[in-house]
Every structure is written in structure tokens, then in C-alpha cells.
PDB file of C-alpha atoms in Angstrom:
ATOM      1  CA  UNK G   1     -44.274  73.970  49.292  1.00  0.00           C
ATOM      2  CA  UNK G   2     -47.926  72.827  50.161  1.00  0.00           C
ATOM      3  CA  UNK G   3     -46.343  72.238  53.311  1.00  0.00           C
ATOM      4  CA  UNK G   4     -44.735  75.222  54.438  1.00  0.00           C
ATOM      5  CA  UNK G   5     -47.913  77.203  53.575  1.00  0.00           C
ATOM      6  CA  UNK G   6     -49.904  75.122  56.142  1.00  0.00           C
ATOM      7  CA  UNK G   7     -51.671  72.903  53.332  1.00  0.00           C
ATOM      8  CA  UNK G   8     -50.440  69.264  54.958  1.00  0.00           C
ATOM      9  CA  UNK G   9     -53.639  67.453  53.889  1.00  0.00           C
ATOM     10  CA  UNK G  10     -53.451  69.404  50.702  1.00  0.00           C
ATOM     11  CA  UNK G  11     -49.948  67.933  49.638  1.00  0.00           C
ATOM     12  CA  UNK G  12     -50.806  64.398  51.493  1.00  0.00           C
ATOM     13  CA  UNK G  13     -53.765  64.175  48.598  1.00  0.00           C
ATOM     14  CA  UNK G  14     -51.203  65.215  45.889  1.00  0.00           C
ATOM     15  CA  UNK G  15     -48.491  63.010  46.906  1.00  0.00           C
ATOM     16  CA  UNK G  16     -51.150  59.660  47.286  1.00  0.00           C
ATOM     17  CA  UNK G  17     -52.683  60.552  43.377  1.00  0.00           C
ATOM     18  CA  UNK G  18     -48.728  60.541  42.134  1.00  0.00           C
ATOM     19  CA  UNK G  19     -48.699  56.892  43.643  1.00  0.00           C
ATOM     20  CA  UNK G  20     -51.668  56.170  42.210  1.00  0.00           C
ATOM     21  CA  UNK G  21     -51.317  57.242  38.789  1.00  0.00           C
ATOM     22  CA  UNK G  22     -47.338  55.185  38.948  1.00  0.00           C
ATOM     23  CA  UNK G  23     -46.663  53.280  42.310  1.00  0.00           C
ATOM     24  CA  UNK G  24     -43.029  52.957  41.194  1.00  0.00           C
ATOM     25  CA  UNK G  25     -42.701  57.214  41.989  1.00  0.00           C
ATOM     26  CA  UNK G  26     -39.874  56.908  44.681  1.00  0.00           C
ATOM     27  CA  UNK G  27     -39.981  60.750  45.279  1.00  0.00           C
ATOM     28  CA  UNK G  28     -43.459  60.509  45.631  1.00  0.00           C
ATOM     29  CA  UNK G  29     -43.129  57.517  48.132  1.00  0.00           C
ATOM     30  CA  UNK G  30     -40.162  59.345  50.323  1.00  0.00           C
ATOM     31  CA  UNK G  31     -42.544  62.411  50.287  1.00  0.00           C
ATOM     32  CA  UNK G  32     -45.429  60.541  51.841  1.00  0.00           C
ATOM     33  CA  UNK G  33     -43.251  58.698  54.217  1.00  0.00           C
ATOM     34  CA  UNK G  34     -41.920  61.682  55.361  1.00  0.00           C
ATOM     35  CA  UNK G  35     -45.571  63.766  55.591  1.00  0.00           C
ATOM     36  CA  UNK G  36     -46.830  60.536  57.362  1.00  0.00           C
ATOM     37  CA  UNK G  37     -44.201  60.692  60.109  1.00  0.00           C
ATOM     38  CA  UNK G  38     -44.514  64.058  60.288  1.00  0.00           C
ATOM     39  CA  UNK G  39     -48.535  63.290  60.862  1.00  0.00           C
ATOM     40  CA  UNK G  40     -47.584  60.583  63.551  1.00  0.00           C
ATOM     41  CA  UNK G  41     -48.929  58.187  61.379  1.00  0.00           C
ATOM     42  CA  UNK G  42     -46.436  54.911  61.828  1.00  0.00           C
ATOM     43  CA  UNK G  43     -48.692  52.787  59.896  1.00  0.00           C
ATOM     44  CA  UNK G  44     -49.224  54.756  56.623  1.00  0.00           C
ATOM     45  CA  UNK G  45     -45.425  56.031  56.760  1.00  0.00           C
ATOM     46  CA  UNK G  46     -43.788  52.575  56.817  1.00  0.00           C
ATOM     47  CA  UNK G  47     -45.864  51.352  54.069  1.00  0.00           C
ATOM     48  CA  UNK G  48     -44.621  54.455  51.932  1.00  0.00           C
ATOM     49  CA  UNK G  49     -41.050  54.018  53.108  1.00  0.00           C
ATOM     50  CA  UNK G  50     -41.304  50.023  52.430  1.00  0.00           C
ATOM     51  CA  UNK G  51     -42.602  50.613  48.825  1.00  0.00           C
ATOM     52  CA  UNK G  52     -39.563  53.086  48.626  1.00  0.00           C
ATOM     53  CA  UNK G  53     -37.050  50.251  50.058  1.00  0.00           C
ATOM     54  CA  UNK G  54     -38.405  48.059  47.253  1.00  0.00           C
ATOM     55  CA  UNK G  55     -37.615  50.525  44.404  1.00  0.00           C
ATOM     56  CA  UNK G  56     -34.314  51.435  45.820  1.00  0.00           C
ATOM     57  CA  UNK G  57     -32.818  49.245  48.685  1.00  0.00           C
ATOM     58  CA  UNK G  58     -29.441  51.688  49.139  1.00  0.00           C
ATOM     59  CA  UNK G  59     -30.836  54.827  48.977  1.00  0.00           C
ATOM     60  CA  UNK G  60     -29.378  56.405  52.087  1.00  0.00           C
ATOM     61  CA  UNK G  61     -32.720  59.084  52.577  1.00  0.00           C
ATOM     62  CA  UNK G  62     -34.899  55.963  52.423  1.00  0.00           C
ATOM     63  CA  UNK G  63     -32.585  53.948  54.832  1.00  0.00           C
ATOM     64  CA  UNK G  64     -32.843  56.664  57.509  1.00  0.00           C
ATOM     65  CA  UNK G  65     -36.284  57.076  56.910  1.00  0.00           C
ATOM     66  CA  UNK G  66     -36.872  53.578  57.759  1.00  0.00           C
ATOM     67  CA  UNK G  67     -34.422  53.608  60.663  1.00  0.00           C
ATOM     68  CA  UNK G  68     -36.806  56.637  62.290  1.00  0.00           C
ATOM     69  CA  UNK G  69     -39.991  54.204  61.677  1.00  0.00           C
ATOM     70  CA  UNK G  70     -38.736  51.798  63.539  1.00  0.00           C
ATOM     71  CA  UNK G  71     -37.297  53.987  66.290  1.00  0.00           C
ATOM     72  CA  UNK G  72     -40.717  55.067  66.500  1.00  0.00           C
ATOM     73  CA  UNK G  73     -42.571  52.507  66.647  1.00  0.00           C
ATOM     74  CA  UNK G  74     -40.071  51.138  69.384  1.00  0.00           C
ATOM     75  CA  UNK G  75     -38.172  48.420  67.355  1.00  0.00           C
ATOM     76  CA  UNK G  76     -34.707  50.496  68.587  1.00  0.00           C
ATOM     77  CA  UNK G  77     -32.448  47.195  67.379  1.00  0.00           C
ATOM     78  CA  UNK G  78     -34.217  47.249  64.137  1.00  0.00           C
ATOM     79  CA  UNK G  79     -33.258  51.016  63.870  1.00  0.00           C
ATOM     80  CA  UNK G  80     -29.862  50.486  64.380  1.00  0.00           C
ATOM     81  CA  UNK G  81     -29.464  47.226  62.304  1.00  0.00           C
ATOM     82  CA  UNK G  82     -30.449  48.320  59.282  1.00  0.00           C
ATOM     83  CA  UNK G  83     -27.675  48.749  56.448  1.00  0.00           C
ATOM     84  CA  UNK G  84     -27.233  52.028  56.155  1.00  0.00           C
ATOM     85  CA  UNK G  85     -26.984  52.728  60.133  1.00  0.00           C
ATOM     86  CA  UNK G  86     -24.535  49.801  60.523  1.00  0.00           C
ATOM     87  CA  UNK G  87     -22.278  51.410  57.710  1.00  0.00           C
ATOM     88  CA  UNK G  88     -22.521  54.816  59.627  1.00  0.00           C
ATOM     89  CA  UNK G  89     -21.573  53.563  62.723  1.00  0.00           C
ATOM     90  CA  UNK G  90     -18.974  51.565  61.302  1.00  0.00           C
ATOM     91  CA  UNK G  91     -17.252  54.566  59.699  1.00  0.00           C
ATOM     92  CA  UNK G  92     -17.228  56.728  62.096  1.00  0.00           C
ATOM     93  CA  UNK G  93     -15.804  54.589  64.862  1.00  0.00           C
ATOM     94  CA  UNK G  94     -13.062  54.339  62.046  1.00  0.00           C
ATOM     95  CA  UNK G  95     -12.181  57.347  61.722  1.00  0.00           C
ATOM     96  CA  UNK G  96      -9.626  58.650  63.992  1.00  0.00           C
ATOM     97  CA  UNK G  97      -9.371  62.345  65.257  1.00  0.00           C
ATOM     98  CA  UNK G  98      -6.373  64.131  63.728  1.00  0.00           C
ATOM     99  CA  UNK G  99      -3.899  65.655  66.788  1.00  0.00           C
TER     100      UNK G  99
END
């Protein structure tokens, strides 16, 4: 909400007390991940997203959140290595078009 109403820096303080006060927040870390990208900051948004991948290795949000660092940051392979990608891609080229 901070967000939409122009307050970036605003929510970016908010979101780094929460991980403060309990580390372990995995909303809290997805949240700053995804402000940091949005910022362009690589650095700061794959630490948030790596604490996140710690707490919870298959969430699919954090996965893809991951998969855009890397992308990114220019590590392309990496992007399309990692689990959750490789299970994508493997499904869909699965999946056969119904006639």
C-alpha cells in the first residue's frame, strides 16, 4: 500500500524493522526482495530472497524471485536451472495441445 501511494522508502524502512524485530518473517523477506528489485538493487534483493530460500526452499514466489536475480545480474543458466524453472519447463513441454 506504501507503495502504490509513492512511499517506496517509506515501506523499504517498514519491511527491514519486520526483519529485524524476527529474521525468520518470510513475507517480510519476499517483500523486500521484491522492493529491492524493483529499486535495481541486485545486491540487497538477493540477500532478502536468499534468507527467504532458507526459510522455505519450494516456495514457488521465492523460486521465481530468485530466478529474476539471477537473470539480472546476468547468471541466465542459473535462472533457468533453478528447481522451480526446471519443473516449469518440464511440464509444459509435456503437455500436449488438445486437436
Amino acid at each position: 500500500l506504501l507503495v502504490e501511494d509513492g512511499e517506496f522508502d517509506e515501506a523499504v524502512s517498514q519491511f527491514l524493522r519486520l526483519v529485524e524485530q524476527n529474521p525468520e518473517h518470510l513475507e517480510a523477506r519476499k517483500e523486500l526482495g521484491r522492493l529491492m528489485l524493483l529499486g535495481q538493487n541486485w545486491t540487497e534483493a538477493e540477500r532478502h530472497i536468499e534468507a527467504a530460500l532458507a526459510l522455505a526452499p519450494e516456495d514457488l514466489e521465492v523460486g521465481t524471485l530468485k530466478a529474476t536475480i539471477d537473470y539480472r545480474r546476468g547468471r541466465q543458466d542459473d535462472a533457468l536451472a533453478r528447481p522451480m524453472i526446471s519443473r516449469a519447463r518440464a511440464s509444459a513441454s509435456s503437455c500436449r495441445p488438445r486437436r
